[in-house]
Amino acid sequence: MSDRSPDRPSDPALIGILTAALPPTNEPLRTAVRRLRWFRTAFARFVQAMGEEIGCRYDLDEARLAEIFVRWLRAVEVQKPKARTDRHDYFAFAAGLMLRELVAAMPVRADAAPSKVDPNSAAAFWPEGYVCTLFCLTVHSAAMRQEFHEGTEIADAIDDLRQWWSFRENVGQDPSVSAGFLQLVLGHQPNWMMPDVFRARLGHELSPRT
Amino acid sequence: MPKHSLLPDPMPLRDALRGLRFVLQRGGETLISVLPVEALPPPAARVAGAVLRDAGQLVEGVGDVASDLARMALTDGGPEAADMFARSFYAALRAVLARLHALPAHVSELAARQAWLSCPPGGDGAAQAAGLSRALRQGRVLRGVTIHPDTPLPEPQLESLAIFAVMLCLQAERHEGDEDDLLSAATDLALALGAEVPAAFAADDPAALTALYRTFAAHV
């Protein structure tokens, strides 16, 4: 039995468990995630699975989730690059945009403090931000595996509570911080001036693709 | 419903009976506002009495919607297409209105058929849907709704949003067994667009409606 720890979001076993919560689809994930009926089912199941892992129940606002989905869809379309060489990088960027919309509108609310995690963990500190972040990471990870046959390594920064403090404190004033945070936990160096602008990403930020 | 020998077309009678049922459910308002403005077949007057005595149910289940939608394509032609569209649209619109907490409602299957017949074929699915949407609204396919505390919109916006949701659904790519989810997702997507949908209808702007369908039909 895997010795997974919901206290450590970088734990691959945790991501594996949460990936299983995503609904099956006959379509490529990059297509399914852009259909509301798959997206909202995936999010609802993920939230429930996360709640079971960390010991709390989330209330989900479906109407707000649909609005988030529309905003994300439009944001992804507006910045979609034309060059095929940018496609790989854009997958991670699109996940950051998703986190931006989720955190800005926050469609979930935990009904109580999580009971199964360390009180000093990220999950206990901010269960709503935590579940949104891990949802984006999980979908991104699954899509990358499917599309590019690549695993996704999550940086140690995600286990650092100080990063979460900074994230939560700053995102209230600047929603784009979410996009930067996701880039950070994926091991990239965001352009903190404009973390949600694809063209403004730093030259060395994302893995070079040939 | 068995075909009456004096009625070559049962749709006007169905519409009339549904109008009466709506009145009964709403609690006795004037009949004038909900009866079809088209000529009412004479037998309708005779059966109205029977309906008033015995409020029959003429509800089509969502399962019927599923099979109809599966067969339906927006750009289908043919002699049966208008009737098939009208039947599918009627059931789908009621399902959408249920999700919007706006039942009971009076939906005119006859107006849906007439809207279909009034729209010339041609153009892509989005352009067809936009033309049909306007025709449906102009034809008053929705002739009465019931507003509850949890109905998300006022009545004037509800009609355009509900029509939009059904038309979005008809253009969406379907997978086996997900028709119920398709309708609810189309409804939620329409709601999420906020004021854009009622504004496009109110402006009577086919380009704006076409653009919305073109953008979102693939994302239901």
Short mmCIF file of C-alpha atoms in Angstrom, two decimals:
data_model
loop_
_atom_site.label_atom_id
_atom_site.label_comp_id
_atom_site.label_asym_id
_atom_site.label_seq_id
_atom_site.Cartn_x
_atom_site.Cartn_y
_atom_site.Cartn_z
CA MET A 1 0.00 0.00 0.00
CA SER A 2 1.45 3.38 -0.90
CA ASP A 3 2.51 5.52 1.97
CA ARG A 4 0.96 8.67 0.62
CA SER A 5 0.74 11.81 2.61
CA PRO A 6 -1.93 14.41 1.95
CA ASP A 7 0.32 16.79 3.92
CA ARG A 8 2.78 16.74 1.07
CA PRO A 9 1.22 17.76 -2.20
CA SER A 10 4.44 16.94 -4.01
CA ASP A 11 3.88 13.28 -3.15
CA PRO A 12 3.36 11.45 -6.46
CA ALA A 13 1.13 8.90 -4.74
CA LEU A 14 -1.28 11.68 -3.80
CA ILE A 15 -1.40 12.97 -7.35
CA GLY A 16 -1.99 9.41 -8.53
CA ILE A 17 -4.97 8.97 -6.23
CA LEU A 18 -6.43 12.29 -7.26
CA THR A 19 -5.90 11.61 -10.97
CA ALA A 20 -8.13 8.56 -10.59
CA ALA A 21 -10.95 10.90 -9.61
CA LEU A 22 -10.99 12.46 -13.06
CA PRO A 23 -13.87 11.09 -15.16
CA PRO A 24 -13.01 8.83 -18.08
CA THR A 25 -13.30 10.22 -21.56
CA ASN A 26 -12.87 8.93 -25.08
CA GLU A 27 -11.54 12.30 -26.14
CA PRO A 28 -8.05 13.68 -25.63
CA LEU A 29 -7.92 15.43 -22.27
CA ARG A 30 -7.03 18.72 -23.93
CA THR A 31 -10.44 18.52 -25.66
CA ALA A 32 -12.46 17.10 -22.78
CA VAL A 33 -11.28 19.75 -20.34
CA ARG A 34 -12.74 22.39 -22.64
CA ARG A 35 -16.22 20.88 -22.48
CA LEU A 36 -18.24 22.15 -19.54
CA ARG A 37 -19.82 18.80 -18.81
CA TRP A 38 -16.46 17.06 -18.42
CA PHE A 39 -14.87 20.01 -16.63
CA ARG A 40 -17.52 20.37 -13.97
CA THR A 41 -17.78 16.61 -13.36
CA ALA A 42 -14.01 16.42 -13.05
CA PHE A 43 -13.87 19.33 -10.64
CA ALA A 44 -16.75 18.04 -8.50
CA ARG A 45 -15.25 14.55 -8.24
CA PHE A 46 -11.80 15.93 -7.56
CA VAL A 47 -13.06 18.16 -4.80
CA GLN A 48 -14.87 15.27 -3.20
CA ALA A 49 -11.80 13.03 -3.43
CA MET A 50 -9.61 15.75 -1.94
CA GLY A 51 -12.07 16.28 0.88
CA GLU A 52 -11.87 12.57 1.72
CA GLU A 53 -8.08 12.71 1.65
CA ILE A 54 -7.66 15.70 3.93
CA GLY A 55 -10.76 15.27 6.10
CA CYS A 56 -13.22 17.98 5.23
CA ARG A 57 -16.24 18.54 3.03
CA TYR A 58 -16.33 21.14 0.29
CA ASP A 59 -19.45 22.98 -0.81
CA LEU A 60 -19.41 23.64 -4.53
CA ASP A 61 -21.15 26.49 -6.34
CA GLU A 62 -21.90 25.02 -9.77
CA ALA A 63 -23.15 28.26 -11.29
CA ARG A 64 -19.95 30.01 -10.30
CA LEU A 65 -17.92 27.14 -11.68
CA ALA A 66 -19.64 27.50 -15.06
CA GLU A 67 -18.80 31.21 -15.09
CA ILE A 68 -15.18 30.38 -14.28
CA PHE A 69 -15.14 27.89 -17.13
CA VAL A 70 -16.37 30.52 -19.63
CA ARG A 71 -13.78 33.05 -18.50
CA TRP A 72 -11.00 30.48 -18.69
CA LEU A 73 -12.09 29.32 -22.13
CA ARG A 74 -12.00 32.85 -23.45
CA ALA A 75 -8.68 33.62 -21.78
CA VAL A 76 -7.07 30.53 -23.27
CA GLU A 77 -8.39 31.33 -26.72
CA VAL A 78 -7.23 34.96 -26.65
CA GLN A 79 -3.61 34.08 -25.86
CA LYS A 80 -3.36 30.88 -27.87
CA PRO A 81 -0.08 31.03 -29.77
CA LYS A 82 0.07 30.36 -33.47
CA ALA A 83 3.50 28.77 -33.50
CA ARG A 84 3.42 25.02 -33.04
CA THR A 85 6.69 25.20 -31.14
CA ASP A 86 4.90 27.06 -28.36
CA ARG A 87 2.28 24.38 -27.91
CA HIS A 88 4.11 22.46 -25.19
CA ASP A 89 4.71 25.58 -23.09
CA TYR A 90 1.14 26.70 -23.56
CA PHE A 91 -0.22 23.61 -21.83
CA ALA A 92 1.37 24.71 -18.55
CA PHE A 93 0.35 28.29 -19.15
CA ALA A 94 -3.28 27.32 -19.72
CA ALA A 95 -3.25 25.47 -16.40
CA GLY A 96 -2.04 28.67 -14.76
CA LEU A 97 -4.90 30.60 -16.33
CA MET A 98 -7.30 28.00 -14.97
CA LEU A 99 -5.93 28.48 -11.47
CA ARG A 100 -6.22 32.22 -11.87
CA GLU A 101 -9.94 32.00 -12.66
CA LEU A 102 -10.63 29.40 -9.99
CA VAL A 103 -8.93 31.34 -7.19
CA ALA A 104 -10.33 34.70 -8.29
CA ALA A 105 -13.93 33.44 -8.10
CA MET A 106 -13.40 30.54 -5.67
CA PRO A 107 -16.29 28.16 -6.33
CA VAL A 108 -15.62 25.98 -3.26
CA ARG A 109 -15.77 26.46 0.45
CA ALA A 110 -14.55 24.01 3.08
CA ASP A 111 -17.12 23.38 5.76
CA ALA A 112 -14.50 22.96 8.51
CA ALA A 113 -10.76 22.75 9.08
CA PRO A 114 -9.34 19.56 7.55
CA SER A 115 -9.02 16.85 10.16
CA LYS A 116 -6.56 14.44 8.52
CA VAL A 117 -3.60 16.71 7.87
CA ASP A 118 -0.96 18.50 9.87
CA PRO A 119 -2.38 21.82 11.13
CA ASN A 120 0.73 23.50 9.71
CA SER A 121 0.27 22.05 6.23
CA ALA A 122 -0.85 23.94 3.13
CA ALA A 123 -4.08 21.94 3.07
CA ALA A 124 -4.96 23.08 6.58
CA PHE A 125 -3.84 26.65 5.95
CA TRP A 126 -5.98 27.18 2.86
CA PRO A 127 -8.08 24.15 1.89
CA GLU A 128 -9.87 25.99 -0.91
CA GLY A 129 -6.74 27.31 -2.60
CA TYR A 130 -5.11 23.95 -2.05
CA VAL A 131 -7.79 21.94 -3.85
CA CYS A 132 -7.91 24.39 -6.78
CA THR A 133 -4.14 24.26 -7.17
CA LEU A 134 -3.97 20.52 -7.06
CA PHE A 135 -6.84 20.20 -9.50
CA CYS A 136 -4.97 22.30 -12.03
CA LEU A 137 -1.76 20.36 -11.43
CA THR A 138 -3.53 17.02 -11.74
CA VAL A 139 -5.29 17.85 -14.98
CA HIS A 140 -2.12 19.40 -16.38
CA SER A 141 -0.09 16.36 -15.38
CA ALA A 142 -2.56 13.94 -16.98
CA ALA A 143 -2.73 16.01 -20.18
CA MET A 144 1.06 16.21 -20.47
CA ARG A 145 1.38 12.49 -20.03
CA GLN A 146 -1.21 11.88 -22.70
CA GLU A 147 -0.06 14.51 -25.15
CA PHE A 148 3.70 14.48 -24.79
CA HIS A 149 4.34 11.24 -22.88
CA GLU A 150 6.01 13.28 -20.16
CA GLY A 151 5.80 13.03 -16.42
CA THR A 152 5.31 16.20 -14.41
CA GLU A 153 7.67 17.00 -11.59
CA ILE A 154 6.33 19.21 -8.91
CA ALA A 155 8.80 21.52 -7.24
CA ASP A 156 9.47 21.43 -3.50
CA ALA A 157 8.08 24.94 -3.32
CA ILE A 158 4.63 23.44 -3.10
CA ASP A 159 5.48 21.94 0.30
CA ASP A 160 6.71 25.29 1.60
CA LEU A 161 4.02 26.94 3.70
CA ARG A 162 5.66 30.33 3.24
CA GLN A 163 4.95 30.11 -0.49
CA TRP A 164 1.29 29.48 0.28
CA TRP A 165 1.18 32.39 2.70
CA SER A 166 2.59 34.65 0.01
CA PHE A 167 0.23 33.26 -2.60
CA ARG A 168 -2.87 33.75 -0.50
CA GLU A 169 -1.83 37.18 0.71
CA ASN A 170 -1.01 38.57 -2.73
CA VAL A 171 -3.68 36.98 -4.87
CA GLY A 172 -6.42 39.05 -3.27
CA GLN A 173 -4.85 42.16 -4.78
CA ASP A 174 -3.60 40.65 -8.01
CA PRO A 175 -5.34 37.56 -9.47
CA SER A 176 -2.48 36.99 -11.89
CA VAL A 177 -0.38 35.79 -8.94
CA SER A 178 -2.14 32.43 -9.26
CA ALA A 179 -0.70 31.90 -12.73
CA GLY A 180 2.77 32.67 -11.41
CA PHE A 181 2.33 30.34 -8.45
CA LEU A 182 1.43 27.46 -10.71
CA GLN A 183 4.47 28.11 -12.88
CA LEU A 184 6.56 28.13 -9.72
CA VAL A 185 5.32 24.78 -8.47
CA LEU A 186 5.94 23.33 -11.91
CA GLY A 187 9.56 24.30 -11.49
CA HIS A 188 9.57 27.37 -13.72
CA GLN A 189 10.56 30.94 -13.00
CA PRO A 190 7.53 33.16 -13.63
CA ASN A 191 7.67 36.72 -14.89
CA TRP A 192 6.10 38.17 -11.75
CA MET A 193 5.41 41.44 -13.54
CA MET A 194 2.97 39.74 -15.90
CA PRO A 195 2.66 36.09 -14.94
CA ASP A 196 -0.59 35.63 -16.86
CA VAL A 197 0.69 36.96 -20.18
CA PHE A 198 2.08 34.17 -22.35
CA ARG A 199 4.18 36.39 -24.59
CA ALA A 200 5.82 38.00 -21.56
CA ARG A 201 7.15 34.74 -20.14
CA LEU A 202 10.83 34.74 -19.41
CA GLY A 203 13.12 33.24 -22.01
CA HIS A 204 14.54 30.73 -19.59
CA GLU A 205 11.28 30.17 -17.79
CA LEU A 206 10.05 27.10 -19.54
CA SER A 207 11.86 24.10 -20.86
CA PRO A 208 13.22 24.75 -24.34
CA ARG A 209 11.58 22.62 -26.99
CA THR A 210 13.15 21.84 -30.31
CA MET B 1 -51.44 10.28 -28.67
CA PRO B 2 -53.78 8.46 -31.05
CA LYS B 3 -54.47 10.27 -34.28
CA HIS B 4 -58.05 11.60 -34.43
CA SER B 5 -59.72 10.88 -37.75
CA LEU B 6 -60.89 14.52 -38.02
CA LEU B 7 -57.45 15.91 -37.31
CA PRO B 8 -54.91 15.61 -40.10
CA ASP B 9 -52.47 17.50 -37.90
CA PRO B 10 -52.60 16.83 -34.15
CA MET B 11 -50.11 19.55 -33.24
CA PRO B 12 -52.58 22.46 -32.89
CA LEU B 13 -54.73 20.36 -30.59
CA ARG B 14 -51.74 19.38 -28.46
CA ASP B 15 -50.82 23.02 -28.20
CA ALA B 16 -54.33 23.96 -27.16
CA LEU B 17 -54.47 21.27 -24.51
CA ARG B 18 -51.08 22.22 -23.16
CA GLY B 19 -52.21 25.81 -22.95
CA LEU B 20 -55.20 24.75 -20.91
CA ARG B 21 -53.03 22.61 -18.69
CA PHE B 22 -50.71 25.56 -18.09
CA VAL B 23 -53.67 27.66 -17.07
CA LEU B 24 -54.84 25.00 -14.67
CA GLN B 25 -51.38 24.74 -13.15
CA ARG B 26 -51.01 28.47 -12.83
CA GLY B 27 -54.35 28.73 -11.12
CA GLY B 28 -57.01 30.09 -13.38
CA GLU B 29 -55.75 33.07 -15.32
CA THR B 30 -57.44 34.23 -18.48
CA LEU B 31 -57.26 31.81 -21.36
CA ILE B 32 -56.71 34.55 -23.91
CA SER B 33 -53.02 35.04 -23.22
CA VAL B 34 -52.06 31.40 -23.61
CA LEU B 35 -54.25 29.98 -26.35
CA PRO B 36 -52.51 29.79 -29.70
CA VAL B 37 -53.30 32.70 -31.94
CA GLU B 38 -53.51 30.29 -34.86
CA ALA B 39 -56.95 28.92 -35.73
CA LEU B 40 -58.02 26.41 -33.11
CA PRO B 41 -59.45 23.21 -34.59
CA PRO B 42 -63.12 22.78 -33.68
CA PRO B 43 -62.58 19.50 -31.78
CA ALA B 44 -60.39 21.39 -29.31
CA ALA B 45 -63.42 23.15 -27.91
CA ARG B 46 -65.10 19.81 -27.24
CA VAL B 47 -62.09 18.21 -25.59
CA ALA B 48 -61.38 21.31 -23.53
CA GLY B 49 -64.25 20.37 -21.34
CA ALA B 50 -62.82 16.91 -20.87
CA VAL B 51 -59.45 18.40 -19.96
CA LEU B 52 -60.98 20.72 -17.42
CA ARG B 53 -62.79 17.82 -15.83
CA ASP B 54 -59.78 15.54 -15.93
CA ALA B 55 -56.47 17.40 -16.05
CA GLY B 56 -54.61 14.99 -18.26
CA GLN B 57 -50.86 14.81 -18.33
CA LEU B 58 -49.20 15.45 -21.64
CA VAL B 59 -45.68 15.44 -20.39
CA GLU B 60 -42.87 14.02 -22.41
CA GLY B 61 -40.03 12.64 -20.38
CA VAL B 62 -36.45 13.58 -20.72
CA GLY B 63 -35.83 10.10 -22.08
CA ASP B 64 -37.88 11.03 -25.13
CA VAL B 65 -35.72 14.10 -25.49
CA ALA B 66 -32.67 11.92 -25.47
CA SER B 67 -33.80 9.73 -28.33
CA ASP B 68 -35.11 12.67 -30.33
CA LEU B 69 -31.96 14.66 -29.90
CA ALA B 70 -29.91 11.69 -30.92
CA ARG B 71 -31.71 11.53 -34.24
CA MET B 72 -31.87 15.24 -34.75
CA ALA B 73 -29.43 17.30 -36.67
CA LEU B 74 -30.00 20.99 -37.03
CA THR B 75 -29.42 21.01 -40.74
CA ASP B 76 -31.61 18.02 -41.51
CA GLY B 77 -34.10 18.53 -44.27
CA GLY B 78 -36.90 16.31 -45.34
CA PRO B 79 -40.65 16.25 -44.75
CA GLU B 80 -40.41 14.91 -41.20
CA ALA B 81 -37.75 17.38 -40.09
CA ALA B 82 -40.11 20.16 -39.02
CA ASP B 83 -42.26 17.88 -36.85
CA MET B 84 -39.22 16.16 -35.41
CA PHE B 85 -37.63 19.47 -34.59
CA ALA B 86 -40.82 20.76 -32.99
CA ARG B 87 -41.22 17.68 -30.82
CA SER B 88 -37.56 17.67 -29.77
CA PHE B 89 -37.54 21.38 -29.13
CA TYR B 90 -40.68 21.20 -27.01
CA ALA B 91 -39.30 18.51 -24.75
CA ALA B 92 -35.81 20.01 -24.56
CA LEU B 93 -37.13 23.48 -23.74
CA ARG B 94 -39.22 22.06 -20.91
CA ALA B 95 -36.19 20.25 -19.56
CA VAL B 96 -34.20 23.49 -19.66
CA LEU B 97 -37.01 25.39 -17.96
CA ALA B 98 -37.11 22.74 -15.25
CA ARG B 99 -33.42 23.35 -14.58
CA LEU B 100 -34.15 27.08 -14.47
CA HIS B 101 -36.92 26.49 -11.92
CA ALA B 102 -39.44 28.05 -14.29
CA LEU B 103 -42.12 25.38 -14.52
CA PRO B 104 -44.99 25.14 -15.12
CA ALA B 105 -44.61 26.74 -18.52
CA HIS B 106 -46.49 26.80 -21.78
CA VAL B 107 -44.31 25.85 -24.73
CA SER B 108 -45.86 25.92 -28.19
CA GLU B 109 -44.82 22.99 -30.32
CA LEU B 110 -46.73 24.58 -33.20
CA ALA B 111 -44.67 27.76 -32.97
CA ALA B 112 -41.52 25.64 -32.99
CA ARG B 113 -42.60 23.92 -36.15
CA GLN B 114 -43.54 27.18 -37.81
CA ALA B 115 -40.19 28.67 -36.84
CA TRP B 116 -38.44 25.74 -38.47
CA LEU B 117 -40.48 26.06 -41.65
CA SER B 118 -39.86 29.81 -41.81
CA CYS B 119 -36.08 29.43 -41.82
CA PRO B 120 -34.52 28.74 -45.18
CA PRO B 121 -31.80 26.10 -45.21
CA GLY B 122 -28.24 27.17 -45.82
CA GLY B 123 -25.29 28.43 -43.89
CA ASP B 124 -23.42 26.56 -41.23
CA GLY B 125 -24.94 25.18 -38.04
CA ALA B 126 -24.27 28.35 -36.05
CA ALA B 127 -25.93 30.61 -38.63
CA GLN B 128 -28.89 28.23 -38.88
CA ALA B 129 -29.22 28.18 -35.12
CA ALA B 130 -29.14 31.98 -34.94
CA GLY B 131 -31.87 32.33 -37.56
CA LEU B 132 -33.98 29.67 -35.93
CA SER B 133 -33.51 31.23 -32.49
CA ARG B 134 -34.86 34.55 -33.70
CA ALA B 135 -37.77 32.85 -35.43
CA LEU B 136 -38.60 30.89 -32.29
CA ARG B 137 -38.65 34.01 -30.19
CA GLN B 138 -40.63 36.01 -32.72
CA GLY B 139 -43.09 33.12 -32.96
CA ARG B 140 -43.53 33.14 -29.16
CA VAL B 141 -42.54 29.54 -28.69
CA LEU B 142 -42.60 30.20 -24.95
CA ARG B 143 -45.99 31.57 -24.03
CA GLY B 144 -45.88 31.54 -20.27
CA VAL B 145 -43.54 30.60 -17.44
CA THR B 146 -43.81 30.52 -13.69
CA ILE B 147 -41.28 32.58 -11.77
CA HIS B 148 -40.25 31.15 -8.42
CA PRO B 149 -37.87 32.56 -5.78
CA ASP B 150 -35.05 30.41 -7.17
CA THR B 151 -35.68 31.22 -10.83
CA PRO B 152 -32.37 32.83 -11.77
CA LEU B 153 -33.69 35.39 -14.26
CA PRO B 154 -36.71 37.59 -14.82
CA GLU B 155 -39.19 36.39 -17.42
CA PRO B 156 -38.10 38.59 -20.37
CA GLN B 157 -34.56 37.23 -20.24
CA LEU B 158 -35.61 33.71 -19.43
CA GLU B 159 -37.11 33.03 -22.83
CA SER B 160 -34.06 34.02 -24.83
CA LEU B 161 -31.73 32.18 -22.48
CA ALA B 162 -33.80 29.00 -22.59
CA ILE B 163 -34.01 29.06 -26.39
CA PHE B 164 -30.27 29.64 -26.57
CA ALA B 165 -29.57 26.70 -24.27
CA VAL B 166 -31.62 24.31 -26.38
CA MET B 167 -30.07 25.51 -29.64
CA LEU B 168 -26.61 25.18 -28.11
CA CYS B 169 -27.45 21.66 -27.13
CA LEU B 170 -28.62 20.78 -30.63
CA GLN B 171 -25.28 21.85 -32.07
CA ALA B 172 -23.13 20.16 -29.45
CA GLU B 173 -21.25 16.99 -30.08
CA ARG B 174 -22.99 14.18 -28.27
CA HIS B 175 -21.79 10.98 -26.73
CA GLU B 176 -23.98 8.03 -25.97
CA GLY B 177 -25.83 8.39 -22.69
CA ASP B 178 -24.95 11.97 -21.93
CA GLU B 179 -28.03 13.73 -23.30
CA ASP B 180 -29.32 14.68 -19.83
CA ASP B 181 -25.93 16.06 -18.90
CA LEU B 182 -25.78 17.86 -22.24
CA LEU B 183 -28.98 19.77 -21.56
CA SER B 184 -27.98 20.75 -18.06
CA ALA B 185 -24.51 21.79 -19.20
CA ALA B 186 -25.98 23.85 -22.07
CA THR B 187 -28.29 25.56 -19.59
CA ASP B 188 -25.47 26.32 -17.18
CA LEU B 189 -23.28 27.59 -20.01
CA ALA B 190 -26.05 29.87 -21.19
CA LEU B 191 -26.50 31.21 -17.65
CA ALA B 192 -22.75 31.71 -17.30
CA LEU B 193 -22.77 33.99 -20.33
CA GLY B 194 -24.81 36.39 -18.28
CA ALA B 195 -26.35 39.32 -20.13
CA GLU B 196 -24.73 38.51 -23.47
CA VAL B 197 -27.46 36.14 -24.58
CA PRO B 198 -30.48 38.32 -23.77
CA ALA B 199 -28.62 41.28 -25.25
CA ALA B 200 -28.02 39.47 -28.55
CA PHE B 201 -31.70 38.55 -28.75
CA ALA B 202 -32.88 42.01 -27.72
CA ALA B 203 -30.67 43.64 -30.33
CA ASP B 204 -32.08 41.20 -32.89
CA ASP B 205 -28.50 40.75 -34.01
CA PRO B 206 -27.99 37.54 -36.01
CA ALA B 207 -24.22 38.10 -36.16
CA ALA B 208 -23.91 38.31 -32.38
CA LEU B 209 -25.99 35.16 -31.87
CA THR B 210 -24.08 33.33 -34.58
CA ALA B 211 -20.79 34.28 -32.93
CA LEU B 212 -21.96 33.00 -29.55
CA TYR B 213 -23.06 29.68 -31.02
CA ARG B 214 -19.87 29.37 -33.03
CA THR B 215 -17.76 30.01 -29.95
CA PHE B 216 -19.55 27.84 -27.44
CA ALA B 217 -21.31 24.96 -29.22
CA ALA B 218 -18.09 22.93 -29.08
CA HIS B 219 -17.68 23.50 -25.36
CA VAL B 220 -20.96 22.31 -23.87
#
